[in-house]
Structure formats: structure tokens, C-alpha cells
């Protein structure tokens, strides 16, 4: 297993430069996984990584697990590993972080590359299984390296710095999107808790407060029974004052006279007739005056 990308002047590549510079070349493969390696390059380094991942896959296969399929998108900016159906990016290996790439001469389906992780700065070896395109994929990555190096020389190194800045911004955008999703989830949980807090328990009776006027008094209605209601401050009104039976009578044992509560039927006939006569005389006197 050895394939070093020596930049030869007479090298004939498989794809046009625009296909890798302006677009990407897609490939389908099975992803055996990735594992940390001690060195950024070397044939023996990737051999050990392939043995390790093959053994792990053999155990998982015996347990009924299948090797996941992925889509590789190769360009001068790097190698993207995507889920074939949803197109979700699982890994984005920038080209300037890839230090070694090779295909296995003993097992022509296996190819691998080593990439330095942007977060942990560890060297990870990615191993793939492609039944027909292992060597072609390795050559395509080599062509992407060649075009990227030429572009680097033409730009004087500015293009690499720009790609680094873009990569940093993309990483920050992904972090903000993850944080935004977490905040939305927390907000939804709080709204659900508030809804639960405002729902009355089963079997409880909700009492609707009565409407009051500007003096905080309940309007009187002769057909409405007198019901004790709460005042605006939440306190119950004081009980009605009732006088004892002995206090409600005067010194002669008679009920106190209240002209506001007495009607015409409350007077004896002789007194009532005299009152009527006095009222008519008073009316005649005021008329002649």
C-alpha cells in the first residue's frame, strides 16, 4: 500500500481542472470508519489503521450490523463525506489538512487518507471500501492536490488563508445553529411548563368574580339574592350589624319610628285621615299664597 503524490510534469489526470476547481467529483463507497494514528504519513501507519478497522467491522458484521454507505465529494478544497440520501455532511476534510493518501495493492477495494482534525489537532486515518473505484478515487484526490498547489503558487499563498477563514466561519455558523436549536428547545419546555401551571386540577370549581361599579360595590337587583362577595383587596365584607331585641325598642317599649321604612298602611285609620287633611290644607294655603 503506497501511493505518494509526486507532481510530475507529464502526469495525465482523469478529470478536467474545472471539474475539481469549480465543482466536485462524486464517488460512492462504504465507510469502515476512522481511527487516530501516531504519524501524519507512512505506509505502515495506514496498514495498522486498516487492520484495526477491518477487525472492528468484522465483529460488528457478526452482530448483524452493515457497513454504512457514504458519498465522497472531491474538489480542490477537500474531501466531504456525506450521507447518500439526506446529503448531510458527516466529515469535511479540508485538503490542506490531508497529509497522506493511498490505496491497498493487496486489497484493491480499500483506500485511505490521513487528515489532521481541526478541533483536536489529532491525525485521523479514514478507511473506505470501494469495489471498483478505490484506485480511481486515490488518483482523483492526487489531482485535487496538484491543482490546489498550482493555485497556491499563482495566488502567492493568499488563497489558502482565505479558505482557512471561510472554514473558521463555517464552523462558527454550525456552532451558532446548534446553540439556536438548544435555545428553542429550552423555550418550548418553558412554555409547556407555563401551560401546565395555568391548567386547574380536575374536579376543581372556578369562581367567576362579580362585576362591581366605580365605588367597588355590587349593583343591586331585587331578583338577585344577597351573596357575600370579596372586595377588591381580597378581604370578605364585614357582617351586617344587627341590634339586640331590647336595644331596638325605645323607653316605652315601642319600636323606633323610621319614616323611610314606614308606609301608609303602617298608621292607624284616624291618624292617617288627620295626616291627609293636614296635607290638603297645606296644599290649599300654598295655592292661595
PDB file of C-alpha atoms in Angstrom:
ATOM      1  CA  UNK A   1       0.000   0.000   0.000  1.00  0.00           C
ATOM      2  CA  UNK A   2       1.839   3.031  -1.212  1.00  0.00           C
ATOM      3  CA  UNK A   3       0.944   5.952  -3.373  1.00  0.00           C
ATOM      4  CA  UNK A   4       2.800   9.205  -2.986  1.00  0.00           C
ATOM      5  CA  UNK A   5       1.542  12.168  -4.959  1.00  0.00           C
ATOM      6  CA  UNK A   6       4.649  13.276  -6.800  1.00  0.00           C
ATOM      7  CA  UNK A   7       3.872  16.234  -9.023  1.00  0.00           C
ATOM      8  CA  UNK A   8       5.152  15.155 -12.433  1.00  0.00           C
ATOM      9  CA  UNK A   9       5.017  17.458 -15.404  1.00  0.00           C
ATOM     10  CA  UNK A  10       3.904  14.692 -17.754  1.00  0.00           C
ATOM     11  CA  UNK A  11       1.227  13.407 -15.428  1.00  0.00           C
ATOM     12  CA  UNK A  12      -2.096  12.705 -17.140  1.00  0.00           C
ATOM     13  CA  UNK A  13      -5.070  13.179 -14.848  1.00  0.00           C
ATOM     14  CA  UNK A  14      -8.554  11.673 -15.175  1.00  0.00           C
ATOM     15  CA  UNK A  15     -10.663  14.825 -14.806  1.00  0.00           C
ATOM     16  CA  UNK A  16     -10.663  18.330 -16.225  1.00  0.00           C
ATOM     17  CA  UNK A  17      -9.316  21.087 -13.947  1.00  0.00           C
ATOM     18  CA  UNK A  18     -12.672  22.896 -13.925  1.00  0.00           C
ATOM     19  CA  UNK A  19     -14.448  19.775 -12.649  1.00  0.00           C
ATOM     20  CA  UNK A  20     -12.367  19.868  -9.467  1.00  0.00           C
ATOM     21  CA  UNK A  21     -11.859  23.633  -9.202  1.00  0.00           C
ATOM     22  CA  UNK A  22     -15.428  24.827  -9.840  1.00  0.00           C
ATOM     23  CA  UNK A  23     -17.377  21.700  -8.922  1.00  0.00           C
ATOM     24  CA  UNK A  24     -16.600  18.312  -7.372  1.00  0.00           C
ATOM     25  CA  UNK A  25     -16.273  14.663  -8.367  1.00  0.00           C
ATOM     26  CA  UNK A  26     -18.702  12.341  -6.533  1.00  0.00           C
ATOM     27  CA  UNK A  27     -17.988   8.725  -5.578  1.00  0.00           C
ATOM     28  CA  UNK A  28     -19.913   6.121  -3.614  1.00  0.00           C
ATOM     29  CA  UNK A  29     -18.125   3.894  -1.123  1.00  0.00           C
ATOM     30  CA  UNK A  30     -18.510   2.029   2.159  1.00  0.00           C
ATOM     31  CA  UNK A  31     -17.083   3.774   5.220  1.00  0.00           C
ATOM     32  CA  UNK A  32     -15.178   1.441   7.541  1.00  0.00           C
ATOM     33  CA  UNK A  33     -14.548   4.309   9.954  1.00  0.00           C
ATOM     34  CA  UNK A  34     -11.705   6.454  11.240  1.00  0.00           C
ATOM     35  CA  UNK A  35      -9.085   5.944  13.922  1.00  0.00           C
ATOM     36  CA  UNK A  36      -6.308   8.008  15.467  1.00  0.00           C
ATOM     37  CA  UNK A  37      -2.767   7.383  14.222  1.00  0.00           C
ATOM     38  CA  UNK A  38       0.560   8.483  15.673  1.00  0.00           C
ATOM     39  CA  UNK A  39       2.163   9.853  12.487  1.00  0.00           C
ATOM     40  CA  UNK A  40       0.773  12.077   9.683  1.00  0.00           C
ATOM     41  CA  UNK A  41       2.023   9.775   6.925  1.00  0.00           C
ATOM     42  CA  UNK A  42       3.558   6.406   6.209  1.00  0.00           C
ATOM     43  CA  UNK A  43       2.609   3.069   4.668  1.00  0.00           C
ATOM     44  CA  UNK A  44       2.931   1.117   7.894  1.00  0.00           C
ATOM     45  CA  UNK A  45       0.821   3.708   9.706  1.00  0.00           C
ATOM     46  CA  UNK A  46      -2.166   3.241   7.404  1.00  0.00           C
ATOM     47  CA  UNK A  47      -1.683  -0.560   7.315  1.00  0.00           C
ATOM     48  CA  UNK A  48      -2.107  -0.743  11.066  1.00  0.00           C
ATOM     49  CA  UNK A  49      -5.176   1.515  10.866  1.00  0.00           C
ATOM     50  CA  UNK A  50      -6.753  -0.654   8.129  1.00  0.00           C
ATOM     51  CA  UNK A  51      -6.163  -3.858  10.149  1.00  0.00           C
ATOM     52  CA  UNK A  52      -7.722  -2.276  13.234  1.00  0.00           C
ATOM     53  CA  UNK A  53     -10.839  -1.011  11.442  1.00  0.00           C
ATOM     54  CA  UNK A  54     -11.289  -4.232   9.454  1.00  0.00           C
ATOM     55  CA  UNK A  55     -11.244  -6.217  12.703  1.00  0.00           C
ATOM     56  CA  UNK A  56     -13.818  -3.882  14.290  1.00  0.00           C
ATOM     57  CA  UNK A  57     -16.059  -4.158  11.222  1.00  0.00           C
ATOM     58  CA  UNK A  58     -15.754  -7.936  11.261  1.00  0.00           C
ATOM     59  CA  UNK A  59     -17.053  -8.003  14.850  1.00  0.00           C
ATOM     60  CA  UNK A  60     -19.928  -5.624  14.027  1.00  0.00           C
ATOM     61  CA  UNK A  61     -20.800  -7.654  10.938  1.00  0.00           C
ATOM     62  CA  UNK A  62     -21.046 -10.798  13.053  1.00  0.00           C
ATOM     63  CA  UNK A  63     -23.507  -8.892  15.254  1.00  0.00           C
ATOM     64  CA  UNK A  64     -25.684  -8.122  12.224  1.00  0.00           C
ATOM     65  CA  UNK A  65     -24.528  -4.543  11.577  1.00  0.00           C
ATOM     66  CA  UNK A  66     -23.907  -3.464   7.989  1.00  0.00           C
ATOM     67  CA  UNK A  67     -21.114  -1.224   6.770  1.00  0.00           C
ATOM     68  CA  UNK A  68     -22.606   2.243   6.181  1.00  0.00           C
ATOM     69  CA  UNK A  69     -22.556   3.678   2.681  1.00  0.00           C
ATOM     70  CA  UNK A  70     -21.329   7.225   2.078  1.00  0.00           C
ATOM     71  CA  UNK A  71     -20.848   9.671  -0.769  1.00  0.00           C
ATOM     72  CA  UNK A  72     -17.460  11.295  -1.307  1.00  0.00           C
ATOM     73  CA  UNK A  73     -17.260  14.730  -2.929  1.00  0.00           C
ATOM     74  CA  UNK A  74     -13.700  15.513  -4.013  1.00  0.00           C
ATOM     75  CA  UNK A  75     -12.570  19.012  -5.062  1.00  0.00           C
ATOM     76  CA  UNK A  76      -9.552  21.286  -4.683  1.00  0.00           C
ATOM     77  CA  UNK A  77     -10.991  22.402  -1.342  1.00  0.00           C
ATOM     78  CA  UNK A  78     -11.096  18.965   0.258  1.00  0.00           C
ATOM     79  CA  UNK A  79     -12.982  15.699   0.639  1.00  0.00           C
ATOM     80  CA  UNK A  80     -16.520  15.756   2.010  1.00  0.00           C
ATOM     81  CA  UNK A  81     -18.104  12.609   3.436  1.00  0.00           C
ATOM     82  CA  UNK A  82     -21.912  12.719   3.159  1.00  0.00           C
ATOM     83  CA  UNK A  83     -24.887  10.511   3.874  1.00  0.00           C
ATOM     84  CA  UNK A  84     -26.049   9.440   0.368  1.00  0.00           C
ATOM     85  CA  UNK A  85     -29.802  10.021   0.808  1.00  0.00           C
ATOM     86  CA  UNK A  86     -30.044  13.062   3.078  1.00  0.00           C
ATOM     87  CA  UNK A  87     -26.772  14.664   1.854  1.00  0.00           C
ATOM     88  CA  UNK A  88     -25.874  15.516   5.450  1.00  0.00           C
ATOM     89  CA  UNK A  89     -22.152  16.230   5.801  1.00  0.00           C
ATOM     90  CA  UNK A  90     -20.617  13.771   8.261  1.00  0.00           C
ATOM     91  CA  UNK A  91     -16.990  14.887   7.826  1.00  0.00           C
ATOM     92  CA  UNK A  92     -15.409  17.780   5.958  1.00  0.00           C
ATOM     93  CA  UNK A  93     -11.704  17.096   5.456  1.00  0.00           C
ATOM     94  CA  UNK A  94     -10.036  20.222   4.060  1.00  0.00           C
ATOM     95  CA  UNK A  95      -7.365  19.487   1.519  1.00  0.00           C
ATOM     96  CA  UNK A  96      -4.541  21.347   3.279  1.00  0.00           C
ATOM     97  CA  UNK A  97      -5.110  19.106   6.323  1.00  0.00           C
ATOM     98  CA  UNK A  98      -4.777  15.843   4.364  1.00  0.00           C
ATOM     99  CA  UNK A  99      -1.178  14.632   4.705  1.00  0.00           C
ATOM    100  CA  UNK A 100      -1.272  11.151   3.131  1.00  0.00           C
ATOM    101  CA  UNK A 101      -3.460   9.118   0.773  1.00  0.00           C
ATOM    102  CA  UNK A 102      -3.040   5.572  -0.534  1.00  0.00           C
ATOM    103  CA  UNK A 103      -4.848   2.539  -1.945  1.00  0.00           C
ATOM    104  CA  UNK A 104      -4.154  -1.043  -0.897  1.00  0.00           C
ATOM    105  CA  UNK A 105      -2.379  -3.119  -3.546  1.00  0.00           C
ATOM    106  CA  UNK A 106      -3.209  -6.362  -1.753  1.00  0.00           C
ATOM    107  CA  UNK A 107      -6.900  -5.482  -1.396  1.00  0.00           C
ATOM    108  CA  UNK A 108      -7.869  -3.335  -4.367  1.00  0.00           C
ATOM    109  CA  UNK A 109     -11.167  -2.317  -2.754  1.00  0.00           C
ATOM    110  CA  UNK A 110      -9.524  -0.456   0.160  1.00  0.00           C
ATOM    111  CA  UNK A 111      -8.248   3.134   0.079  1.00  0.00           C
ATOM    112  CA  UNK A 112      -7.423   5.526   2.895  1.00  0.00           C
ATOM    113  CA  UNK A 113      -6.149   9.002   3.743  1.00  0.00           C
ATOM    114  CA  UNK A 114      -4.827  10.723   6.873  1.00  0.00           C
ATOM    115  CA  UNK A 115      -6.268  14.093   7.888  1.00  0.00           C
ATOM    116  CA  UNK A 116      -5.481  16.359  10.858  1.00  0.00           C
ATOM    117  CA  UNK A 117      -8.592  17.111  12.864  1.00  0.00           C
ATOM    118  CA  UNK A 118      -9.355  20.843  13.120  1.00  0.00           C
ATOM    119  CA  UNK A 119     -10.595  20.659  16.732  1.00  0.00           C
ATOM    120  CA  UNK A 120      -8.364  18.121  18.474  1.00  0.00           C
ATOM    121  CA  UNK A 121      -5.324  18.528  16.147  1.00  0.00           C
ATOM    122  CA  UNK A 122      -5.043  14.735  16.139  1.00  0.00           C
ATOM    123  CA  UNK A 123      -4.200  12.771  12.999  1.00  0.00           C
ATOM    124  CA  UNK A 124      -7.095  10.548  11.942  1.00  0.00           C
ATOM    125  CA  UNK A 125      -6.941   7.816   9.338  1.00  0.00           C
ATOM    126  CA  UNK A 126     -10.129   7.396   7.263  1.00  0.00           C
ATOM    127  CA  UNK A 127     -10.621   3.973   5.629  1.00  0.00           C
ATOM    128  CA  UNK A 128     -13.063   3.193   2.799  1.00  0.00           C
ATOM    129  CA  UNK A 129     -14.162   0.165   0.801  1.00  0.00           C
ATOM    130  CA  UNK A 130     -14.955   0.625  -2.895  1.00  0.00           C
ATOM    131  CA  UNK A 131     -15.376  -2.436  -5.052  1.00  0.00           C
ATOM    132  CA  UNK A 132     -14.337  -0.813  -8.354  1.00  0.00           C
ATOM    133  CA  UNK A 133     -13.119   2.749  -7.753  1.00  0.00           C
ATOM    134  CA  UNK A 134     -10.500   2.582  -4.974  1.00  0.00           C
ATOM    135  CA  UNK A 135      -7.549   3.406  -7.231  1.00  0.00           C
ATOM    136  CA  UNK A 136      -9.538   5.983  -9.216  1.00  0.00           C
ATOM    137  CA  UNK A 137     -10.595   7.800  -6.024  1.00  0.00           C
ATOM    138  CA  UNK A 138      -6.978   7.913  -4.851  1.00  0.00           C
ATOM    139  CA  UNK A 139      -5.864   9.372  -8.193  1.00  0.00           C
ATOM    140  CA  UNK A 140      -8.675  11.961  -8.077  1.00  0.00           C
ATOM    141  CA  UNK A 141      -7.511  13.149  -4.652  1.00  0.00           C
ATOM    142  CA  UNK A 142      -3.978  13.340  -6.080  1.00  0.00           C
ATOM    143  CA  UNK A 143      -5.217  15.506  -8.958  1.00  0.00           C
ATOM    144  CA  UNK A 144      -7.006  17.785  -6.494  1.00  0.00           C
ATOM    145  CA  UNK A 145      -3.690  18.210  -4.636  1.00  0.00           C
ATOM    146  CA  UNK A 146      -1.885  19.074  -7.853  1.00  0.00           C
ATOM    147  CA  UNK A 147      -4.458  21.713  -8.884  1.00  0.00           C
ATOM    148  CA  UNK A 148      -4.590  23.190  -5.386  1.00  0.00           C
ATOM    149  CA  UNK A 149      -0.778  23.504  -5.309  1.00  0.00           C
ATOM    150  CA  UNK A 150      -0.753  25.299  -8.663  1.00  0.00           C
ATOM    151  CA  UNK A 151      -3.460  27.663  -7.458  1.00  0.00           C
ATOM    152  CA  UNK A 152      -1.459  28.279  -4.301  1.00  0.00           C
ATOM    153  CA  UNK A 153       1.587  29.284  -6.351  1.00  0.00           C
ATOM    154  CA  UNK A 154      -0.488  31.580  -8.562  1.00  0.00           C
ATOM    155  CA  UNK A 155      -2.148  33.355  -5.625  1.00  0.00           C
ATOM    156  CA  UNK A 156       1.008  33.680  -3.558  1.00  0.00           C
ATOM    157  CA  UNK A 157      -0.498  31.810  -0.635  1.00  0.00           C
ATOM    158  CA  UNK A 158      -3.476  34.164  -0.196  1.00  0.00           C
ATOM    159  CA  UNK A 159      -5.974  31.569  -1.346  1.00  0.00           C
ATOM    160  CA  UNK A 160      -5.044  29.198   1.482  1.00  0.00           C
ATOM    161  CA  UNK A 161      -5.590  31.901   4.105  1.00  0.00           C
ATOM    162  CA  UNK A 162      -8.948  32.733   2.566  1.00  0.00           C
ATOM    163  CA  UNK A 163     -10.006  29.090   2.731  1.00  0.00           C
ATOM    164  CA  UNK A 164      -8.918  28.937   6.364  1.00  0.00           C
ATOM    165  CA  UNK A 165     -11.038  31.978   7.184  1.00  0.00           C
ATOM    166  CA  UNK A 166     -14.015  30.519   5.328  1.00  0.00           C
ATOM    167  CA  UNK A 167     -13.566  27.234   7.182  1.00  0.00           C
ATOM    168  CA  UNK A 168     -13.491  29.063  10.510  1.00  0.00           C
ATOM    169  CA  UNK A 169     -16.657  30.995   9.650  1.00  0.00           C
ATOM    170  CA  UNK A 170     -18.447  27.828   8.562  1.00  0.00           C
ATOM    171  CA  UNK A 171     -17.511  26.176  11.838  1.00  0.00           C
ATOM    172  CA  UNK A 172     -18.807  29.198  13.799  1.00  0.00           C
ATOM    173  CA  UNK A 173     -22.088  29.144  11.835  1.00  0.00           C
ATOM    174  CA  UNK A 174     -22.545  25.478  12.682  1.00  0.00           C
ATOM    175  CA  UNK A 175     -21.927  26.181  16.382  1.00  0.00           C
ATOM    176  CA  UNK A 176     -24.469  29.035  16.367  1.00  0.00           C
ATOM    177  CA  UNK A 177     -27.070  26.857  14.642  1.00  0.00           C
ATOM    178  CA  UNK A 178     -26.576  24.153  17.278  1.00  0.00           C
ATOM    179  CA  UNK A 179     -26.875  26.740  20.067  1.00  0.00           C
ATOM    180  CA  UNK A 180     -30.005  28.183  18.453  1.00  0.00           C
ATOM    181  CA  UNK A 181     -31.651  24.744  18.358  1.00  0.00           C
ATOM    182  CA  UNK A 182     -30.863  24.210  22.057  1.00  0.00           C
ATOM    183  CA  UNK A 183     -32.347  27.614  22.994  1.00  0.00           C
ATOM    184  CA  UNK A 184     -35.507  26.878  21.001  1.00  0.00           C
ATOM    185  CA  UNK A 185     -35.883  23.594  22.833  1.00  0.00           C
ATOM    186  CA  UNK A 186     -35.457  25.289  26.232  1.00  0.00           C
ATOM    187  CA  UNK A 187     -38.048  27.928  25.284  1.00  0.00           C
ATOM    188  CA  UNK A 188     -40.511  25.239  24.232  1.00  0.00           C
ATOM    189  CA  UNK A 189     -40.013  23.417  27.537  1.00  0.00           C
ATOM    190  CA  UNK A 190     -40.686  26.630  29.490  1.00  0.00           C
ATOM    191  CA  UNK A 191     -43.880  27.302  27.515  1.00  0.00           C
ATOM    192  CA  UNK A 192     -45.105  23.773  28.250  1.00  0.00           C
ATOM    193  CA  UNK A 193     -44.386  24.240  31.967  1.00  0.00           C
ATOM    194  CA  UNK A 194     -46.365  27.512  31.997  1.00  0.00           C
ATOM    195  CA  UNK A 195     -49.299  25.864  30.256  1.00  0.00           C
ATOM    196  CA  UNK A 196     -49.335  23.075  32.838  1.00  0.00           C
ATOM    197  CA  UNK A 197     -49.165  25.602  35.713  1.00  0.00           C
ATOM    198  CA  UNK A 198     -52.251  27.521  34.445  1.00  0.00           C
ATOM    199  CA  UNK A 199     -54.455  24.461  33.926  1.00  0.00           C
ATOM    200  CA  UNK A 200     -56.765  23.943  37.012  1.00  0.00           C
ATOM    201  CA  UNK A 201     -56.783  20.457  38.528  1.00  0.00           C
ATOM    202  CA  UNK A 202     -59.533  18.037  37.584  1.00  0.00           C
ATOM    203  CA  UNK A 203     -62.741  18.444  39.620  1.00  0.00           C
ATOM    204  CA  UNK A 204     -61.957  21.987  40.780  1.00  0.00           C
ATOM    205  CA  UNK A 205     -64.612  24.751  40.535  1.00  0.00           C
ATOM    206  CA  UNK A 206     -63.617  28.075  39.101  1.00  0.00           C
ATOM    207  CA  UNK A 207     -65.453  31.017  40.758  1.00  0.00           C
ATOM    208  CA  UNK A 208     -66.081  33.979  38.490  1.00  0.00           C
ATOM    209  CA  UNK A 209     -65.900  37.277  40.407  1.00  0.00           C
ATOM    210  CA  UNK A 210     -68.956  39.537  40.237  1.00  0.00           C
ATOM    211  CA  UNK A 211     -68.763  42.840  38.391  1.00  0.00           C
ATOM    212  CA  UNK A 212     -68.697  45.992  40.531  1.00  0.00           C
ATOM    213  CA  UNK A 213     -69.359  49.684  39.892  1.00  0.00           C
ATOM    214  CA  UNK A 214     -66.935  52.606  40.206  1.00  0.00           C
ATOM    215  CA  UNK A 215     -67.374  52.535  44.002  1.00  0.00           C
ATOM    216  CA  UNK A 216     -66.356  48.857  44.145  1.00  0.00           C
ATOM    217  CA  UNK A 217     -69.969  47.923  45.002  1.00  0.00           C
ATOM    218  CA  UNK A 218     -72.024  45.118  43.556  1.00  0.00           C
ATOM    219  CA  UNK A 219     -75.064  46.501  41.663  1.00  0.00           C
ATOM    220  CA  UNK A 220     -78.370  45.798  43.487  1.00  0.00           C
ATOM    221  CA  UNK A 221     -81.036  43.734  41.822  1.00  0.00           C
ATOM    222  CA  UNK A 222     -84.316  42.794  43.567  1.00  0.00           C
ATOM    223  CA  UNK A 223     -84.259  39.358  41.932  1.00  0.00           C
ATOM    224  CA  UNK A 224     -80.637  38.671  42.869  1.00  0.00           C
ATOM    225  CA  UNK A 225     -80.102  37.197  46.340  1.00  0.00           C
ATOM    226  CA  UNK A 226     -77.616  38.913  48.576  1.00  0.00           C
ATOM    227  CA  UNK A 227     -74.379  36.927  48.343  1.00  0.00           C
ATOM    228  CA  UNK A 228     -71.237  37.677  50.255  1.00  0.00           C
ATOM    229  CA  UNK A 229     -68.568  38.699  47.759  1.00  0.00           C
ATOM    230  CA  UNK A 230     -64.937  39.608  48.103  1.00  0.00           C
ATOM    231  CA  UNK A 231     -63.852  43.223  47.961  1.00  0.00           C
ATOM    232  CA  UNK A 232     -61.133  44.441  45.586  1.00  0.00           C
ATOM    233  CA  UNK A 233     -58.478  43.922  48.281  1.00  0.00           C
ATOM    234  CA  UNK A 234     -59.427  40.235  48.540  1.00  0.00           C
ATOM    235  CA  UNK A 235     -60.948  40.515  52.041  1.00  0.00           C
ATOM    236  CA  UNK A 236     -64.578  39.483  52.776  1.00  0.00           C
ATOM    237  CA  UNK A 237     -67.033  42.301  53.644  1.00  0.00           C
ATOM    238  CA  UNK A 238     -67.959  42.807  57.315  1.00  0.00           C
ATOM    239  CA  UNK A 239     -71.151  41.073  58.510  1.00  0.00           C
ATOM    240  CA  UNK A 240     -74.350  43.207  58.724  1.00  0.00           C
ATOM    241  CA  UNK A 241     -74.876  44.938  62.038  1.00  0.00           C
ATOM    242  CA  UNK A 242     -77.910  43.614  63.890  1.00  0.00           C
ATOM    243  CA  UNK A 243     -79.086  45.139  67.168  1.00  0.00           C
ATOM    244  CA  UNK A 244     -80.292  43.002  70.033  1.00  0.00           C
ATOM    245  CA  UNK A 245     -84.084  42.899  70.506  1.00  0.00           C
ATOM    246  CA  UNK A 246     -84.003  45.011  73.701  1.00  0.00           C
ATOM    247  CA  UNK A 247     -81.947  47.806  72.089  1.00  0.00           C
ATOM    248  CA  UNK A 248     -84.253  48.164  69.070  1.00  0.00           C
ATOM    249  CA  UNK A 249     -87.120  49.444  71.341  1.00  0.00           C
ATOM    250  CA  UNK A 250     -87.450  52.885  72.955  1.00  0.00           C
ATOM    251  CA  UNK A 251     -88.045  53.710  76.650  1.00  0.00           C
ATOM    252  CA  UNK A 252     -91.789  52.983  76.337  1.00  0.00           C
ATOM    253  CA  UNK A 253     -91.185  49.557  74.781  1.00  0.00           C
ATOM    254  CA  UNK A 254     -92.233  50.720  71.277  1.00  0.00           C
ATOM    255  CA  UNK A 255     -90.378  50.195  68.028  1.00  0.00           C
ATOM    256  CA  UNK A 256     -88.429  53.329  66.910  1.00  0.00           C
ATOM    257  CA  UNK A 257     -90.183  55.301  64.201  1.00  0.00           C
ATOM    258  CA  UNK A 258     -88.437  55.365  60.839  1.00  0.00           C
ATOM    259  CA  UNK A 259     -90.280  57.468  58.207  1.00  0.00           C
ATOM    260  CA  UNK A 260     -88.175  55.963  55.425  1.00  0.00           C
ATOM    261  CA  UNK A 261     -89.343  52.464  56.146  1.00  0.00           C
ATOM    262  CA  UNK A 262     -92.957  53.230  57.089  1.00  0.00           C
ATOM    263  CA  UNK A 263     -95.695  53.174  54.501  1.00  0.00           C
ATOM    264  CA  UNK A 264     -99.290  54.473  54.538  1.00  0.00           C
ATOM    265  CA  UNK A 265    -100.586  51.162  55.850  1.00  0.00           C
ATOM    266  CA  UNK A 266     -98.386  51.414  58.972  1.00  0.00           C
ATOM    267  CA  UNK A 267    -100.549  54.253  60.559  1.00  0.00           C
ATOM    268  CA  UNK A 268    -103.939  53.766  62.304  1.00  0.00           C
ATOM    269  CA  UNK A 269    -107.016  54.965  60.287  1.00  0.00           C
ATOM    270  CA  UNK A 270    -107.761  58.017  62.437  1.00  0.00           C
ATOM    271  CA  UNK A 271    -104.201  59.265  62.387  1.00  0.00           C
ATOM    272  CA  UNK A 272    -103.913  58.622  58.674  1.00  0.00           C
ATOM    273  CA  UNK A 273    -107.081  60.653  57.955  1.00  0.00           C
ATOM    274  CA  UNK A 274    -105.797  63.567  60.026  1.00  0.00           C
ATOM    275  CA  UNK A 275    -102.491  63.498  58.181  1.00  0.00           C
ATOM    276  CA  UNK A 276    -104.334  63.559  54.854  1.00  0.00           C
ATOM    277  CA  UNK A 277    -106.457  66.539  55.988  1.00  0.00           C
ATOM    278  CA  UNK A 278    -103.359  68.467  57.103  1.00  0.00           C
ATOM    279  CA  UNK A 279    -101.689  67.742  53.779  1.00  0.00           C
ATOM    280  CA  UNK A 280    -104.744  69.120  51.843  1.00  0.00           C
ATOM    281  CA  UNK A 281    -104.919  72.279  53.964  1.00  0.00           C
ATOM    282  CA  UNK A 282    -101.265  72.901  53.469  1.00  0.00           C
ATOM    283  CA  UNK A 283    -101.725  72.495  49.734  1.00  0.00           C
ATOM    284  CA  UNK A 284    -104.610  74.980  49.646  1.00  0.00           C
ATOM    285  CA  UNK A 285    -102.643  77.541  51.652  1.00  0.00           C
ATOM    286  CA  UNK A 286     -99.693  77.335  49.362  1.00  0.00           C
ATOM    287  CA  UNK A 287    -102.008  77.666  46.361  1.00  0.00           C
ATOM    288  CA  UNK A 288    -103.612  80.909  47.586  1.00  0.00           C
ATOM    289  CA  UNK A 289    -100.290  82.362  48.581  1.00  0.00           C
TER     290      UNK A 289
END
